[in-house]
Short mmCIF file of C-alpha atoms and ligand atoms in Angstrom, two decimals:
data_model
loop_
_atom_site.label_atom_id
_atom_site.label_comp_id
_atom_site.label_asym_id
_atom_site.label_seq_id
_atom_site.Cartn_x
_atom_site.Cartn_y
_atom_site.Cartn_z
CA MET L 36 99.06 23.00 145.94
CA TRP L 37 100.10 26.80 146.74
CA ARG L 38 101.96 26.83 144.27
CA ASN L 39 99.90 26.25 142.15
CA LEU L 40 97.63 28.83 143.63
CA ARG L 41 100.27 31.23 143.51
CA ILE L 42 100.82 30.63 139.86
CA ALA L 43 96.88 31.07 139.14
CA ILE L 44 96.91 33.63 140.30
CA LEU L 45 99.90 35.45 138.70
CA LEU L 46 98.21 34.40 135.57
CA LEU L 47 94.94 35.89 136.85
CA VAL L 48 96.63 39.41 137.61
CA LEU L 49 98.24 39.23 134.14
CA ALA L 50 95.19 38.87 132.34
CA ILE L 51 93.43 41.12 133.94
CA ALA L 52 96.46 44.04 133.23
CA ALA L 53 96.50 42.45 129.66
CA TYR L 54 93.25 42.79 129.30
CA SER L 55 92.65 46.81 130.60
CA ASN L 56 95.81 47.66 128.25
CA TRP L 57 94.06 46.16 125.40
CA TYR L 58 90.33 48.30 126.37
CA ASP L 59 92.52 51.18 126.91
CA LYS L 60 94.01 51.10 123.18
CA TYR L 61 90.72 50.41 121.91
CA SER L 62 87.95 52.58 123.57
CA THR L 63 90.64 54.80 123.08
CA THR L 64 90.76 54.69 119.06
CA ASP L 65 87.79 53.67 118.77
CA TRP L 66 86.73 57.58 117.69
CA ASP L 67 82.92 57.21 117.91
CA GLU L 68 82.71 59.37 120.86
CA THR L 69 85.44 62.21 122.59
CA LEU L 70 88.29 61.36 124.25
CA TRP L 71 88.59 63.35 127.71
CA VAL L 72 92.00 64.72 128.00
CA GLY L 73 93.39 66.21 130.81
CA VAL L 74 96.18 68.87 131.49
CA PHE L 75 97.42 68.95 135.36
CA PRO L 76 100.15 71.17 135.54
CA ILE L 77 102.89 71.22 137.72
CA ASP L 78 105.74 74.16 139.62
CA ALA L 79 109.00 72.31 138.30
CA GLY L 80 110.29 74.36 141.64
CA ASP L 81 113.59 75.52 139.39
CA GLY L 82 112.45 79.36 139.73
CA GLU L 83 110.21 82.04 140.47
CA ALA L 84 108.59 82.32 137.25
CA ALA L 85 106.43 78.91 137.13
CA ALA L 86 103.75 79.86 139.74
CA ARG L 87 102.98 82.51 138.16
CA TYR L 88 102.58 81.30 134.61
CA ILE L 89 100.13 78.34 135.91
CA ALA L 90 98.02 80.57 137.70
CA ASP L 91 97.57 82.75 134.16
CA LEU L 92 97.21 79.47 132.44
CA ASP L 93 93.63 78.59 131.20
CA THR L 94 92.39 76.31 129.48
CA ALA L 95 92.13 78.85 126.39
CA ASP L 96 96.27 78.31 126.02
CA LEU L 97 95.74 74.90 125.01
CA ALA L 98 93.05 75.50 122.41
CA ASP L 99 94.99 74.98 119.87
CA ILE L 100 96.05 71.30 121.01
CA GLU L 101 92.62 70.50 120.57
CA ALA L 102 92.08 72.41 117.36
CA PHE L 103 95.05 70.42 115.63
CA ILE L 104 93.83 67.07 116.86
CA ASN L 105 90.55 68.13 115.56
CA GLY L 106 91.12 69.43 112.83
CA GLU L 107 93.57 66.87 111.51
CA ALA L 108 91.24 64.05 112.76
CA ARG L 109 88.18 65.88 110.02
CA ARG L 110 90.68 65.40 107.65
CA TYR L 111 91.37 61.73 108.11
CA GLY L 112 87.41 61.05 107.89
CA VAL L 113 87.03 61.01 111.31
CA ARG L 114 83.09 61.81 111.58
CA ILE L 115 82.42 62.93 115.00
CA ASP L 116 82.25 66.31 116.25
CA ARG L 117 85.11 66.79 118.77
CA PRO L 118 86.89 63.43 118.50
CA VAL L 119 88.95 64.80 121.58
CA ARG L 120 88.36 67.68 124.50
CA VAL L 121 91.74 68.81 125.60
CA ASP L 122 90.26 70.46 129.64
CA LEU L 123 92.92 72.60 131.78
CA TYR L 124 92.39 71.34 135.39
CA PRO L 125 93.81 72.75 138.62
CA PRO L 126 97.57 72.21 139.63
CA VAL L 127 99.01 69.18 141.21
CA THR L 128 101.91 69.48 143.77
CA GLU L 129 102.96 65.21 143.80
CA MET L 130 106.10 65.40 141.42
CA PRO L 131 105.34 62.61 139.31
CA PRO L 132 108.68 59.55 139.63
CA GLU L 133 112.03 60.14 137.81
CA HIS L 134 112.35 58.28 134.83
CA PRO L 135 115.46 55.57 134.96
CA THR L 136 117.37 57.17 132.04
CA ASP L 137 119.53 54.30 132.11
CA GLY L 138 117.80 51.81 129.68
CA ASN L 139 116.98 49.35 132.55
CA ILE L 140 113.88 46.96 131.37
CA LEU L 141 113.16 46.48 135.03
CA ALA L 142 113.66 50.48 136.09
CA ALA L 143 111.47 51.06 133.15
CA MET L 144 108.60 48.52 134.39
CA TRP L 145 108.69 50.01 138.01
CA TRP L 146 108.58 53.50 136.66
CA SER L 147 105.92 52.91 134.36
CA LEU L 148 103.57 50.83 137.52
CA LYS L 149 104.10 53.88 140.14
CA MET L 150 103.41 56.70 137.05
CA ARG L 151 99.89 54.55 136.44
CA MET L 152 99.50 54.49 140.81
CA TYR L 153 100.88 59.25 140.78
CA ALA L 154 98.40 59.22 137.71
CA ARG L 155 95.69 57.82 140.48
CA ARG L 156 95.95 59.47 142.98
CA ASN L 157 96.20 63.13 141.21
CA SER L 158 93.85 63.19 138.09
CA HIS L 159 90.80 63.07 140.90
CA PRO L 160 90.24 66.32 141.69
CA GLU L 161 86.82 67.11 143.97
CA GLY L 162 84.13 68.66 141.58
CA ARG L 163 85.53 67.23 138.48
CA ALA L 164 84.82 64.04 135.94
CA PRO L 165 88.27 62.44 135.52
CA PRO L 166 90.01 62.28 132.37
CA GLN L 167 90.28 58.96 130.08
CA ILE L 168 94.24 60.54 128.91
CA ARG L 169 95.90 62.22 132.07
CA ILE L 170 98.79 65.15 130.86
CA PHE L 171 100.67 66.69 134.05
CA VAL L 172 103.02 69.73 132.80
CA LEU L 173 106.12 70.68 134.31
CA TYR L 174 106.57 74.04 133.32
CA HIS L 175 110.27 74.56 134.25
CA ASP L 176 112.20 78.84 134.63
CA PRO L 177 113.55 79.16 131.87
CA THR L 178 115.48 81.55 133.50
CA PHE L 179 116.93 78.74 136.13
CA THR L 180 116.47 75.92 133.57
CA GLN L 181 117.63 76.01 129.84
CA SER L 182 117.56 72.52 128.91
CA VAL L 183 114.76 70.24 130.37
CA PRO L 184 115.02 66.30 130.87
CA HIS L 185 112.96 64.18 128.21
CA SER L 186 109.12 64.49 127.62
CA VAL L 187 107.06 60.90 127.67
CA GLY L 188 103.57 59.44 126.36
CA LEU L 189 102.35 55.90 127.54
CA GLN L 190 99.68 53.91 126.17
CA LYS L 191 100.42 51.98 128.91
CA GLY L 192 98.71 53.59 131.37
CA LEU L 193 96.73 56.89 129.55
CA VAL L 194 99.18 58.75 131.31
CA GLY L 195 102.17 61.75 129.77
CA VAL L 196 104.48 63.31 131.74
CA VAL L 197 106.20 66.66 129.81
CA HIS L 198 108.29 69.49 130.63
CA ALA L 199 107.85 72.21 129.58
CA PHE L 200 108.77 76.08 129.88
CA SER L 201 106.42 78.50 132.15
CA GLN L 202 107.55 81.93 129.86
CA GLY L 203 104.33 83.48 127.91
CA SER L 204 106.73 83.40 124.49
CA MET L 205 106.93 78.79 124.71
CA THR L 206 102.90 78.26 125.20
CA ARG L 207 102.61 77.85 121.64
CA PRO L 208 105.57 75.21 121.07
CA ASN L 209 105.59 73.99 125.00
CA ASN L 210 101.78 72.70 122.76
CA VAL L 211 103.23 70.80 120.83
CA VAL L 212 105.13 68.62 122.27
CA ILE L 213 101.94 68.25 124.03
CA ALA L 214 100.54 66.93 121.31
CA HIS L 215 102.79 65.03 120.53
CA GLU L 216 102.89 62.78 124.08
CA LEU L 217 99.48 62.87 123.69
CA LEU L 218 99.81 60.91 120.52
CA HIS L 219 102.27 58.78 121.81
CA THR L 220 98.90 57.98 125.01
CA LEU L 221 96.91 56.66 121.93
CA GLY L 222 99.37 54.41 120.11
CA ALA L 223 102.17 57.18 117.90
CA SER L 224 105.21 56.21 117.94
CA ASP L 225 108.79 58.46 117.17
CA LYS L 226 109.12 58.91 113.24
CA TYR L 227 112.81 60.10 114.08
CA ASP L 228 116.24 59.21 114.16
CA PRO L 229 117.25 59.22 118.10
CA ALA L 230 120.69 59.47 117.30
CA THR L 231 120.42 62.80 114.48
CA LEU L 232 116.86 63.80 115.65
CA ALA L 233 116.54 63.94 111.46
CA PRO L 234 112.64 63.26 110.63
CA LEU L 235 112.56 59.71 109.19
CA TYR L 236 111.93 59.24 105.17
CA PRO L 237 108.62 59.87 104.05
CA ILE L 238 107.27 58.60 107.49
CA GLY L 239 108.60 61.61 109.39
CA TYR L 240 107.64 64.57 106.71
CA ALA L 241 104.61 66.40 106.58
CA GLU L 242 105.07 66.20 102.99
CA PRO L 243 106.84 63.78 101.62
CA ASP L 244 105.54 63.56 98.10
CA ARG L 245 106.78 67.68 97.99
CA VAL L 246 109.14 68.46 95.10
CA PRO L 247 111.32 69.53 96.12
CA LEU L 248 111.41 67.79 99.08
CA LEU L 249 113.42 70.54 100.91
CA PRO L 250 113.46 72.54 102.99
CA GLN L 251 110.21 71.50 104.53
CA THR L 252 107.67 73.80 105.97
CA LEU L 253 105.33 71.69 107.67
CA THR L 254 106.67 69.24 110.42
CA GLU L 255 105.02 65.77 111.07
CA ILE L 256 103.69 65.66 114.75
CA MET L 257 105.74 62.59 115.86
CA ALA L 258 108.63 63.33 113.92
CA GLY L 259 109.03 66.73 116.09
CA ARG L 260 111.32 68.28 113.48
CA TYR L 261 110.94 69.82 110.04
CA ALA L 262 114.24 69.52 107.85
CA ILE L 263 115.55 72.65 106.24
CA ASP L 264 118.52 70.13 104.48
CA ALA L 265 120.17 67.68 104.89
CA GLN L 266 121.90 68.20 107.90
CA THR L 267 119.44 70.83 109.40
CA PHE L 268 116.47 70.32 111.66
CA GLU L 269 113.80 72.61 113.40
CA MET L 270 111.65 72.34 115.19
CA PRO L 271 107.95 74.45 115.01
CA GLY L 272 107.10 77.11 115.74
CA SER L 273 103.14 76.15 116.71
CA LEU L 274 100.80 73.75 116.04
CA ALA L 275 99.65 76.15 113.57
CA ASP L 276 102.75 74.51 111.11
CA VAL L 277 101.88 70.86 112.11
CA ARG L 278 100.46 68.05 110.40
CA VAL L 279 99.70 64.69 111.42
CA GLY L 280 101.62 61.87 109.00
CA ALA L 281 99.60 58.98 106.93
CA ALA L 282 101.39 56.79 108.92
CA THR L 283 100.67 58.32 112.59
CA ALA L 284 97.11 58.31 111.54
CA LEU L 285 97.12 54.78 110.91
CA GLU L 286 98.76 53.87 114.07
CA ILE L 287 96.23 56.18 116.14
CA ARG L 288 93.30 54.77 113.73
CA TRP L 289 92.18 57.69 112.11
CA THR L 290 92.65 55.07 108.60
CA ARG L 291 92.79 51.73 108.54
CA ALA L 292 95.26 51.14 105.52
CA LEU L 293 98.34 53.45 104.49
ZN1 ZN V 82 107.92 60.66 121.02
#
């Protein structure tokens, strides 16, 4: 009897989790009303620059993310006026749980659970409506930190963690990473080879039909880099040189077929 009850409760919990994942997925990609995205800056604590940078940050610094996504949505036929709205939220002081790097599936599941609880605790500032998608951006001081951990975006949980640099010249490149992780939360997959960082052809190319094919000049957002020649792949300087490719548009349900 107790065993059956325990199994029934476990099944109920799993069913609720499955329903809530399904609901999140469909409610964020039906594109019939504005999707609210909140960017929460965090001082990564590795230098003096981040606190100053965060104090100067305002919503206008994030404006090209919203303009990029809404412009591309329109190009793919999304009809509403403002498909996404990207707002800056007050800084968060609690650090997000550290992402496991060893590929252990249980550790990854545990991390994703902790990440959801973290996002829930830290995305309800007083007097502000909580956003549907939460992107936590850790700003690192570039004088002390040259390379940062991988950024992540999770569709299950609608949450992203971005590692960025607290330097004025990095604001636009940072926004490319924020847009990439934001699209992960909407179900877009990576379109580069993790071993070589080469954009995958044709899905990772912004202009797969270009003649000659190389050099490309625009970047597919989920590839993150554009190919100059067969071995050279560069990151774009800003979202002005980035596009959403047809495969990504299908994944986030801007289109229904390729
Ligand atoms: Zn990615």
